[in-house]
Amino acid sequence: MAISARRAAPATRLAAHRQAMTSNNKENRMQIEILERSIDPAAFRNDFVAKRRPLLVRGYGKDWGATQKWKPEYFKQRFGDTSIQTKTFPGNGKIVLERADLSSYMDSLTEYEESLATSAPRARPAYWHDVPIFQMFEELMQDVAQFEPALLPRFYRANWSQYVQFFMGPSGSVTKLHFDTLRTHNLFFQVSGRKTWTLLPPSDFERCGRRQWRWFDLDPEAPDLARFPEYRQARPVTVTIDSGDLLYIPPGTLHHVRSLDPCISFNIDFHTPSSVMDSFRFINRGMPREALYYNLISFLGLVLKLPEKLLFRFYKPYLNYVS
C-alpha cells in the first residue's frame, strides 16, 4: 500500500507548492505533505502541529554546519576520548547496553561500511541512540545555529537544545514498528545519510500486533497477513528522507525506520497542551509508570504553566530513557 511522492511544479506560496503522499485507502487516509527548504513557524504550528498532519520539508537544514561536517571522523577528532553507551537490539524487546570510547566506535562504523564491499563483511556495529548530544557537547550548537525554536511551543523554545535526542548508526540499522513513548509530537532532523520511514496512522494501533506498551510484532516491509489479517485494512505510507530533511510526525503515529546509509540524525519530542491531555487516555491501555511520570511533568508546564526551568531537572532523565 506504500506509494512514492508526486512532484509538483515549484511555487512560492505554501498552498501552491503543497504536495501529498497518501495511502490507497480513501477512508481516513494518511497524508504526508511535502514542502521545499522552509516553512513559516506559525504556519507549522497552526497548520500541522495543531491539526496533527505529517509534514516533510526537503532540504530544511541543507546549509547547516551539521549537515556539512558531522561525519565519524569529525566526532573522532573532536571527542574521541569520550566514553559513550551504545545499544544493540537482539530481539524479544531486549536492549543490550555496552560502553566504548567514541574513537573506537567511529572506527567500527567506518570499518563496517568498508567491509560491505568485500566477501567477508564485519558484524554490524551497535547503535549510538537516544543521546542528549548538546548536553554532552555544547560546542556542537554552533553547527545548528539556523534552527528556528519558534517551530516549537513557547514552553520549549529557550531550552530547546536540551530536549534533543541524537542517533548515529551503520547502514542497515532498523528500528522496528513502534510509536513514541510519551505519545509526543516528533520533529526529526536527518543530518546525514538516508532513512526510509514506514508510517501508519494511530487508528491502525490494533492491527499490527502490539507488544508491551509501544512496540509491534508486525514487519511492514514483509507483513505476515496470515498472522495479522487485519493489516489488510491498514494504511501505511513510506517516505525516504535525505541529508538536510526535516520530518514531522504527529503523536501516536506508528513508524518503522531503516537506514539505507550510515546515518546521523536527531529529533525533538515535544508536547502541546492538547497532546499531553490526550496521552492520559492511555493510562489503562498499557502506558508504563515512567511514561505517565514524564507526561505529568509536561502537564505541569504546558497546562498549569509552571516554569520550564523548574521542571527540566525532573524531565531530563527521559532524554536518555531506555524504554
PDB file of C-alpha atoms in Angstrom, residues 37-291:
ATOM      1  CA  ARG A  37      13.535  24.206   2.042  1.00  0.00           C
ATOM      2  CA  SER A  38      11.476  26.195   4.557  1.00  0.00           C
ATOM      3  CA  ILE A  39       8.212  26.719   6.370  1.00  0.00           C
ATOM      4  CA  ASP A  40       6.937  29.638   8.399  1.00  0.00           C
ATOM      5  CA  PRO A  41       6.980  28.610  12.097  1.00  0.00           C
ATOM      6  CA  ALA A  42       3.477  29.937  12.749  1.00  0.00           C
ATOM      7  CA  ALA A  43       2.150  28.019   9.735  1.00  0.00           C
ATOM      8  CA  PHE A  44       3.884  24.886  11.002  1.00  0.00           C
ATOM      9  CA  ARG A  45       2.349  25.182  14.465  1.00  0.00           C
ATOM     10  CA  ASN A  46      -1.136  26.097  13.210  1.00  0.00           C
ATOM     11  CA  ASP A  47      -1.462  24.000  10.053  1.00  0.00           C
ATOM     12  CA  PHE A  48       0.454  20.858  11.027  1.00  0.00           C
ATOM     13  CA  VAL A  49       1.072  20.525  14.787  1.00  0.00           C
ATOM     14  CA  ALA A  50      -2.373  21.743  15.857  1.00  0.00           C
ATOM     15  CA  LYS A  51      -4.085  19.626  13.181  1.00  0.00           C
ATOM     16  CA  ARG A  52      -1.726  16.638  13.595  1.00  0.00           C
ATOM     17  CA  ARG A  53      -0.821  16.495   9.917  1.00  0.00           C
ATOM     18  CA  PRO A  54       2.520  14.876   8.950  1.00  0.00           C
ATOM     19  CA  LEU A  55       4.985  17.050   7.067  1.00  0.00           C
ATOM     20  CA  LEU A  56       8.291  16.649   5.221  1.00  0.00           C
ATOM     21  CA  VAL A  57      10.400  19.731   4.498  1.00  0.00           C
ATOM     22  CA  ARG A  58      13.016  18.780   1.914  1.00  0.00           C
ATOM     23  CA  GLY A  59      16.392  20.467   2.437  1.00  0.00           C
ATOM     24  CA  TYR A  60      15.364  22.379   5.579  1.00  0.00           C
ATOM     25  CA  GLY A  61      18.853  22.025   7.097  1.00  0.00           C
ATOM     26  CA  LYS A  62      20.822  21.535   3.878  1.00  0.00           C
ATOM     27  CA  ASP A  63      23.088  24.512   4.581  1.00  0.00           C
ATOM     28  CA  TRP A  64      23.631  23.828   8.283  1.00  0.00           C
ATOM     29  CA  GLY A  65      27.134  23.244   9.612  1.00  0.00           C
ATOM     30  CA  ALA A  66      25.887  19.920  10.968  1.00  0.00           C
ATOM     31  CA  THR A  67      24.944  18.567   7.537  1.00  0.00           C
ATOM     32  CA  GLN A  68      28.290  19.672   6.152  1.00  0.00           C
ATOM     33  CA  LYS A  69      30.583  18.500   8.973  1.00  0.00           C
ATOM     34  CA  TRP A  70      29.005  15.791  11.140  1.00  0.00           C
ATOM     35  CA  LYS A  71      30.800  12.648   9.997  1.00  0.00           C
ATOM     36  CA  PRO A  72      32.508   9.870  12.013  1.00  0.00           C
ATOM     37  CA  GLU A  73      35.938  11.460  11.508  1.00  0.00           C
ATOM     38  CA  TYR A  74      34.657  14.819  12.783  1.00  0.00           C
ATOM     39  CA  PHE A  75      33.372  13.266  16.026  1.00  0.00           C
ATOM     40  CA  LYS A  76      36.509  11.165  16.402  1.00  0.00           C
ATOM     41  CA  GLN A  77      38.838  14.137  16.104  1.00  0.00           C
ATOM     42  CA  ARG A  78      36.880  16.355  18.481  1.00  0.00           C
ATOM     43  CA  PHE A  79      35.535  13.944  21.096  1.00  0.00           C
ATOM     44  CA  GLY A  80      37.421  10.670  20.593  1.00  0.00           C
ATOM     45  CA  ASP A  81      38.294  10.100  24.264  1.00  0.00           C
ATOM     46  CA  THR A  82      34.672  10.361  25.421  1.00  0.00           C
ATOM     47  CA  SER A  83      33.089   7.218  26.837  1.00  0.00           C
ATOM     48  CA  ILE A  84      29.707   6.514  25.225  1.00  0.00           C
ATOM     49  CA  GLN A  85      26.923   3.969  25.708  1.00  0.00           C
ATOM     50  CA  THR A  86      25.685   2.065  22.665  1.00  0.00           C
ATOM     51  CA  LYS A  87      22.706  -0.247  22.175  1.00  0.00           C
ATOM     52  CA  THR A  88      22.003  -3.448  20.321  1.00  0.00           C
ATOM     53  CA  PHE A  89      18.562  -4.972  19.891  1.00  0.00           C
ATOM     54  CA  PRO A  90      18.806  -8.790  19.877  1.00  0.00           C
ATOM     55  CA  GLY A  91      15.036  -9.293  19.683  1.00  0.00           C
ATOM     56  CA  ASN A  92      12.118 -10.060  22.004  1.00  0.00           C
ATOM     57  CA  GLY A  93      12.105  -6.441  23.141  1.00  0.00           C
ATOM     58  CA  LYS A  94      15.548  -6.702  24.737  1.00  0.00           C
ATOM     59  CA  ILE A  95      18.118  -3.897  24.658  1.00  0.00           C
ATOM     60  CA  VAL A  96      21.782  -4.636  25.362  1.00  0.00           C
ATOM     61  CA  LEU A  97      23.874  -1.704  26.565  1.00  0.00           C
ATOM     62  CA  GLU A  98      27.633  -1.517  26.043  1.00  0.00           C
ATOM     63  CA  ARG A  99      30.286   1.111  26.706  1.00  0.00           C
ATOM     64  CA  ALA A 100      33.044   2.151  24.322  1.00  0.00           C
ATOM     65  CA  ASP A 101      35.246   5.143  23.714  1.00  0.00           C
ATOM     66  CA  LEU A 102      33.882   7.292  20.937  1.00  0.00           C
ATOM     67  CA  SER A 103      37.022   6.962  18.806  1.00  0.00           C
ATOM     68  CA  SER A 104      36.781   3.165  18.721  1.00  0.00           C
ATOM     69  CA  TYR A 105      33.077   3.326  17.918  1.00  0.00           C
ATOM     70  CA  MET A 106      33.695   5.670  14.980  1.00  0.00           C
ATOM     71  CA  ASP A 107      36.377   3.302  13.691  1.00  0.00           C
ATOM     72  CA  SER A 108      33.933   0.408  13.923  1.00  0.00           C
ATOM     73  CA  LEU A 109      31.397   2.282  11.773  1.00  0.00           C
ATOM     74  CA  THR A 110      33.977   3.099   9.103  1.00  0.00           C
ATOM     75  CA  GLU A 111      35.436  -0.421   9.045  1.00  0.00           C
ATOM     76  CA  TYR A 112      31.976  -1.973   8.825  1.00  0.00           C
ATOM     77  CA  GLU A 113      30.922   0.136   5.842  1.00  0.00           C
ATOM     78  CA  GLU A 114      34.206  -0.604   4.063  1.00  0.00           C
ATOM     79  CA  SER A 115      33.795  -4.333   4.721  1.00  0.00           C
ATOM     80  CA  LEU A 116      30.432  -4.420   2.910  1.00  0.00           C
ATOM     81  CA  ALA A 117      32.308  -4.276  -0.398  1.00  0.00           C
ATOM     82  CA  THR A 118      34.272  -7.423   0.496  1.00  0.00           C
ATOM     83  CA  SER A 119      33.372 -11.087   0.668  1.00  0.00           C
ATOM     84  CA  ALA A 120      33.656 -11.053   4.467  1.00  0.00           C
ATOM     85  CA  PRO A 121      31.627  -8.172   5.913  1.00  0.00           C
ATOM     86  CA  ARG A 122      32.045  -7.427   9.595  1.00  0.00           C
ATOM     87  CA  ALA A 123      29.282  -7.761  12.145  1.00  0.00           C
ATOM     88  CA  ARG A 124      27.081  -4.672  12.186  1.00  0.00           C
ATOM     89  CA  PRO A 125      28.137  -2.257  14.966  1.00  0.00           C
ATOM     90  CA  ALA A 126      25.819  -1.155  17.739  1.00  0.00           C
ATOM     91  CA  TYR A 127      23.592   1.921  17.576  1.00  0.00           C
ATOM     92  CA  TRP A 128      24.520   5.161  19.396  1.00  0.00           C
ATOM     93  CA  HIS A 129      20.965   6.003  20.300  1.00  0.00           C
ATOM     94  CA  ASP A 130      18.865   8.371  22.469  1.00  0.00           C
ATOM     95  CA  VAL A 131      21.871  10.594  23.202  1.00  0.00           C
ATOM     96  CA  PRO A 132      21.412  14.102  24.721  1.00  0.00           C
ATOM     97  CA  ILE A 133      24.079  15.335  22.325  1.00  0.00           C
ATOM     98  CA  PHE A 134      24.037  19.034  23.203  1.00  0.00           C
ATOM     99  CA  GLN A 135      24.253  18.243  26.899  1.00  0.00           C
ATOM    100  CA  MET A 136      27.370  16.188  26.144  1.00  0.00           C
ATOM    101  CA  PHE A 137      28.984  18.529  23.596  1.00  0.00           C
ATOM    102  CA  GLU A 138      27.601  22.044  23.927  1.00  0.00           C
ATOM    103  CA  GLU A 139      30.013  23.383  21.292  1.00  0.00           C
ATOM    104  CA  LEU A 140      28.056  21.494  18.595  1.00  0.00           C
ATOM    105  CA  MET A 141      25.310  24.095  18.981  1.00  0.00           C
ATOM    106  CA  GLN A 142      27.175  26.331  16.549  1.00  0.00           C
ATOM    107  CA  ASP A 143      26.505  23.718  13.827  1.00  0.00           C
ATOM    108  CA  VAL A 144      22.711  24.035  14.181  1.00  0.00           C
ATOM    109  CA  ALA A 145      22.512  27.784  14.710  1.00  0.00           C
ATOM    110  CA  GLN A 146      19.920  28.181  11.928  1.00  0.00           C
ATOM    111  CA  PHE A 147      17.309  26.074  13.742  1.00  0.00           C
ATOM    112  CA  GLU A 148      14.141  28.061  14.432  1.00  0.00           C
ATOM    113  CA  PRO A 149      12.950  27.496  18.028  1.00  0.00           C
ATOM    114  CA  ALA A 150       9.637  29.115  17.070  1.00  0.00           C
ATOM    115  CA  LEU A 151       8.702  25.823  15.397  1.00  0.00           C
ATOM    116  CA  LEU A 152       8.133  24.537  18.945  1.00  0.00           C
ATOM    117  CA  PRO A 153       5.590  25.549  21.571  1.00  0.00           C
ATOM    118  CA  ARG A 154       6.777  28.513  23.631  1.00  0.00           C
ATOM    119  CA  PHE A 155       7.434  26.286  26.663  1.00  0.00           C
ATOM    120  CA  TYR A 156      10.408  24.599  24.901  1.00  0.00           C
ATOM    121  CA  ARG A 157      11.987  27.437  22.958  1.00  0.00           C
ATOM    122  CA  ALA A 158      14.561  28.908  25.368  1.00  0.00           C
ATOM    123  CA  ASN A 159      15.970  25.486  26.279  1.00  0.00           C
ATOM    124  CA  TRP A 160      15.183  23.610  23.037  1.00  0.00           C
ATOM    125  CA  SER A 161      18.639  22.066  22.574  1.00  0.00           C
ATOM    126  CA  GLN A 162      18.361  20.213  25.864  1.00  0.00           C
ATOM    127  CA  TYR A 163      15.352  18.269  24.558  1.00  0.00           C
ATOM    128  CA  VAL A 164      17.287  16.847  21.594  1.00  0.00           C
ATOM    129  CA  GLN A 165      17.910  13.091  21.244  1.00  0.00           C
ATOM    130  CA  PHE A 166      20.687  12.078  18.850  1.00  0.00           C
ATOM    131  CA  PHE A 167      21.108   8.916  16.743  1.00  0.00           C
ATOM    132  CA  MET A 168      24.134   7.536  14.899  1.00  0.00           C
ATOM    133  CA  GLY A 169      24.457   4.087  13.371  1.00  0.00           C
ATOM    134  CA  PRO A 170      25.532   1.991  10.392  1.00  0.00           C
ATOM    135  CA  SER A 171      23.663   1.269   7.186  1.00  0.00           C
ATOM    136  CA  GLY A 172      21.100  -1.486   7.542  1.00  0.00           C
ATOM    137  CA  SER A 173      20.080  -0.427  11.055  1.00  0.00           C
ATOM    138  CA  VAL A 174      16.366  -0.964  11.651  1.00  0.00           C
ATOM    139  CA  THR A 175      14.093   0.431  14.310  1.00  0.00           C
ATOM    140  CA  LYS A 176      11.064  -1.854  14.427  1.00  0.00           C
ATOM    141  CA  LEU A 177       7.493  -0.644  14.243  1.00  0.00           C
ATOM    142  CA  HIS A 178       6.581   1.445  17.286  1.00  0.00           C
ATOM    143  CA  PHE A 179       5.133   4.742  18.423  1.00  0.00           C
ATOM    144  CA  ASP A 180       6.931   7.301  20.583  1.00  0.00           C
ATOM    145  CA  THR A 181       6.942   6.511  24.282  1.00  0.00           C
ATOM    146  CA  LEU A 182       5.132   9.571  25.612  1.00  0.00           C
ATOM    147  CA  ARG A 183       2.841   9.967  22.576  1.00  0.00           C
ATOM    148  CA  THR A 184       4.540  13.264  21.830  1.00  0.00           C
ATOM    149  CA  HIS A 185       4.892  15.189  18.601  1.00  0.00           C
ATOM    150  CA  ASN A 186       8.155  14.226  16.852  1.00  0.00           C
ATOM    151  CA  LEU A 187      10.312  16.721  14.935  1.00  0.00           C
ATOM    152  CA  PHE A 188      13.048  14.692  13.215  1.00  0.00           C
ATOM    153  CA  PHE A 189      16.168  16.106  11.510  1.00  0.00           C
ATOM    154  CA  GLN A 190      18.173  13.941   9.108  1.00  0.00           C
ATOM    155  CA  VAL A 191      21.750  15.226   9.304  1.00  0.00           C
ATOM    156  CA  SER A 192      23.495  12.722   7.015  1.00  0.00           C
ATOM    157  CA  GLY A 193      22.576   9.599   5.080  1.00  0.00           C
ATOM    158  CA  ARG A 194      19.139   8.358   4.054  1.00  0.00           C
ATOM    159  CA  LYS A 195      16.402   6.658   6.046  1.00  0.00           C
ATOM    160  CA  THR A 196      13.206   5.042   4.820  1.00  0.00           C
ATOM    161  CA  TRP A 197      10.242   5.543   7.124  1.00  0.00           C
ATOM    162  CA  THR A 198       7.058   3.482   7.003  1.00  0.00           C
ATOM    163  CA  LEU A 199       4.269   5.384   8.738  1.00  0.00           C
ATOM    164  CA  LEU A 200       0.834   4.261   9.857  1.00  0.00           C
ATOM    165  CA  PRO A 201      -1.855   6.439  11.444  1.00  0.00           C
ATOM    166  CA  PRO A 202      -2.744   5.975  15.130  1.00  0.00           C
ATOM    167  CA  SER A 203      -6.031   4.400  14.034  1.00  0.00           C
ATOM    168  CA  ASP A 204      -4.031   1.315  12.935  1.00  0.00           C
ATOM    169  CA  PHE A 205      -2.917   0.816  16.553  1.00  0.00           C
ATOM    170  CA  GLU A 206      -4.717  -2.537  16.942  1.00  0.00           C
ATOM    171  CA  ARG A 207      -3.912  -4.000  13.507  1.00  0.00           C
ATOM    172  CA  CYS A 208      -0.188  -4.604  13.927  1.00  0.00           C
ATOM    173  CA  GLY A 209       0.274  -6.988  16.851  1.00  0.00           C
ATOM    174  CA  ARG A 210       1.074  -4.606  19.705  1.00  0.00           C
ATOM    175  CA  ARG A 211       3.518  -5.961  22.273  1.00  0.00           C
ATOM    176  CA  GLN A 212       4.228  -4.322  25.610  1.00  0.00           C
ATOM    177  CA  TRP A 213       3.439  -0.607  25.522  1.00  0.00           C
ATOM    178  CA  ARG A 214       4.593   0.746  22.183  1.00  0.00           C
ATOM    179  CA  TRP A 215       6.217  -1.984  20.093  1.00  0.00           C
ATOM    180  CA  PHE A 216       4.566  -4.074  17.369  1.00  0.00           C
ATOM    181  CA  ASP A 217       5.377  -7.550  16.077  1.00  0.00           C
ATOM    182  CA  LEU A 218       4.317  -6.835  12.506  1.00  0.00           C
ATOM    183  CA  ASP A 219       7.067  -6.073   9.994  1.00  0.00           C
ATOM    184  CA  PRO A 220       5.611  -3.599   7.459  1.00  0.00           C
ATOM    185  CA  GLU A 221       8.398  -4.440   4.997  1.00  0.00           C
ATOM    186  CA  ALA A 222       7.193  -8.057   4.892  1.00  0.00           C
ATOM    187  CA  PRO A 223       3.789  -8.260   6.611  1.00  0.00           C
ATOM    188  CA  ASP A 224       2.616 -11.703   7.685  1.00  0.00           C
ATOM    189  CA  LEU A 225      -1.046 -11.440   6.719  1.00  0.00           C
ATOM    190  CA  ALA A 226      -1.818 -14.915   7.993  1.00  0.00           C
ATOM    191  CA  ARG A 227      -0.752 -13.820  11.460  1.00  0.00           C
ATOM    192  CA  PHE A 228      -2.047 -10.249  11.184  1.00  0.00           C
ATOM    193  CA  PRO A 229      -5.080 -10.413   8.836  1.00  0.00           C
ATOM    194  CA  GLU A 230      -6.415  -7.019   9.960  1.00  0.00           C
ATOM    195  CA  TYR A 231      -3.328  -5.389   8.456  1.00  0.00           C
ATOM    196  CA  ARG A 232      -5.098  -5.659   5.109  1.00  0.00           C
ATOM    197  CA  GLN A 233      -7.144  -2.647   6.245  1.00  0.00           C
ATOM    198  CA  ALA A 234      -4.068  -0.695   7.383  1.00  0.00           C
ATOM    199  CA  ARG A 235      -2.915   2.467   5.625  1.00  0.00           C
ATOM    200  CA  PRO A 236       0.915   2.543   5.520  1.00  0.00           C
ATOM    201  CA  VAL A 237       2.871   5.243   3.714  1.00  0.00           C
ATOM    202  CA  THR A 238       6.608   5.126   3.012  1.00  0.00           C
ATOM    203  CA  VAL A 239       8.964   8.036   2.521  1.00  0.00           C
ATOM    204  CA  THR A 240      12.740   8.241   2.212  1.00  0.00           C
ATOM    205  CA  ILE A 241      14.400  11.247   3.829  1.00  0.00           C
ATOM    206  CA  ASP A 242      17.866  12.541   2.974  1.00  0.00           C
ATOM    207  CA  SER A 243      20.553  14.760   4.453  1.00  0.00           C
ATOM    208  CA  GLY A 244      19.077  18.114   5.466  1.00  0.00           C
ATOM    209  CA  ASP A 245      15.441  16.975   5.525  1.00  0.00           C
ATOM    210  CA  LEU A 246      13.027  17.673   8.371  1.00  0.00           C
ATOM    211  CA  LEU A 247      10.185  15.230   9.086  1.00  0.00           C
ATOM    212  CA  TYR A 248       7.288  15.922  11.442  1.00  0.00           C
ATOM    213  CA  ILE A 249       5.065  13.085  12.662  1.00  0.00           C
ATOM    214  CA  PRO A 250       2.085  13.603  14.988  1.00  0.00           C
ATOM    215  CA  PRO A 251       1.507  11.846  18.330  1.00  0.00           C
ATOM    216  CA  GLY A 252       0.782   8.138  18.192  1.00  0.00           C
ATOM    217  CA  THR A 253       1.977   7.704  14.598  1.00  0.00           C
ATOM    218  CA  LEU A 254       3.380   4.189  14.145  1.00  0.00           C
ATOM    219  CA  HIS A 255       6.745   4.179  12.409  1.00  0.00           C
ATOM    220  CA  HIS A 256       9.318   1.672  11.177  1.00  0.00           C
ATOM    221  CA  VAL A 257      12.712   3.101  10.169  1.00  0.00           C
ATOM    222  CA  ARG A 258      15.512   1.616   8.045  1.00  0.00           C
ATOM    223  CA  SER A 259      18.907   3.280   7.481  1.00  0.00           C
ATOM    224  CA  LEU A 260      19.949   2.984   3.851  1.00  0.00           C
ATOM    225  CA  ASP A 261      23.362   4.545   4.586  1.00  0.00           C
ATOM    226  CA  PRO A 262      25.451   5.301   7.660  1.00  0.00           C
ATOM    227  CA  CYS A 263      23.184   7.854   9.325  1.00  0.00           C
ATOM    228  CA  ILE A 264      23.314  10.731  11.754  1.00  0.00           C
ATOM    229  CA  SER A 265      20.100  12.353  12.913  1.00  0.00           C
ATOM    230  CA  PHE A 266      18.401  13.930  15.895  1.00  0.00           C
ATOM    231  CA  ASN A 267      14.880  14.652  16.994  1.00  0.00           C
ATOM    232  CA  ILE A 268      12.873  16.678  19.472  1.00  0.00           C
ATOM    233  CA  ASP A 269       9.896  15.077  21.190  1.00  0.00           C
ATOM    234  CA  PHE A 270       7.507  17.758  22.424  1.00  0.00           C
ATOM    235  CA  HIS A 271       4.009  18.039  23.792  1.00  0.00           C
ATOM    236  CA  THR A 272       1.284  20.609  23.343  1.00  0.00           C
ATOM    237  CA  PRO A 273      -1.484  21.078  25.923  1.00  0.00           C
ATOM    238  CA  SER A 274      -3.747  19.031  23.656  1.00  0.00           C
ATOM    239  CA  SER A 275      -1.345  16.129  23.159  1.00  0.00           C
ATOM    240  CA  VAL A 276      -0.375  15.819  26.805  1.00  0.00           C
ATOM    241  CA  MET A 277      -4.022  15.754  27.856  1.00  0.00           C
ATOM    242  CA  ASP A 278      -4.736  13.172  25.161  1.00  0.00           C
ATOM    243  CA  SER A 279      -1.890  10.961  26.439  1.00  0.00           C
ATOM    244  CA  PHE A 280      -3.741  10.331  29.681  1.00  0.00           C
ATOM    245  CA  ARG A 281      -6.388   8.361  27.768  1.00  0.00           C
ATOM    246  CA  PHE A 282      -3.807   5.569  27.581  1.00  0.00           C
ATOM    247  CA  ILE A 283      -3.203   5.138  31.305  1.00  0.00           C
ATOM    248  CA  ASN A 284      -5.356   1.985  31.231  1.00  0.00           C
ATOM    249  CA  ARG A 285      -4.046   0.835  27.848  1.00  0.00           C
ATOM    250  CA  GLY A 286      -0.546  -0.148  28.859  1.00  0.00           C
ATOM    251  CA  MET A 287       1.215   3.167  29.424  1.00  0.00           C
ATOM    252  CA  PRO A 288       4.117   2.450  31.819  1.00  0.00           C
ATOM    253  CA  ARG A 289       4.512   4.426  35.019  1.00  0.00           C
ATOM    254  CA  GLU A 290       7.677   6.091  33.716  1.00  0.00           C
ATOM    255  CA  ALA A 291       5.782   7.492  30.724  1.00  0.00           C
TER     256      ALA A 291
END
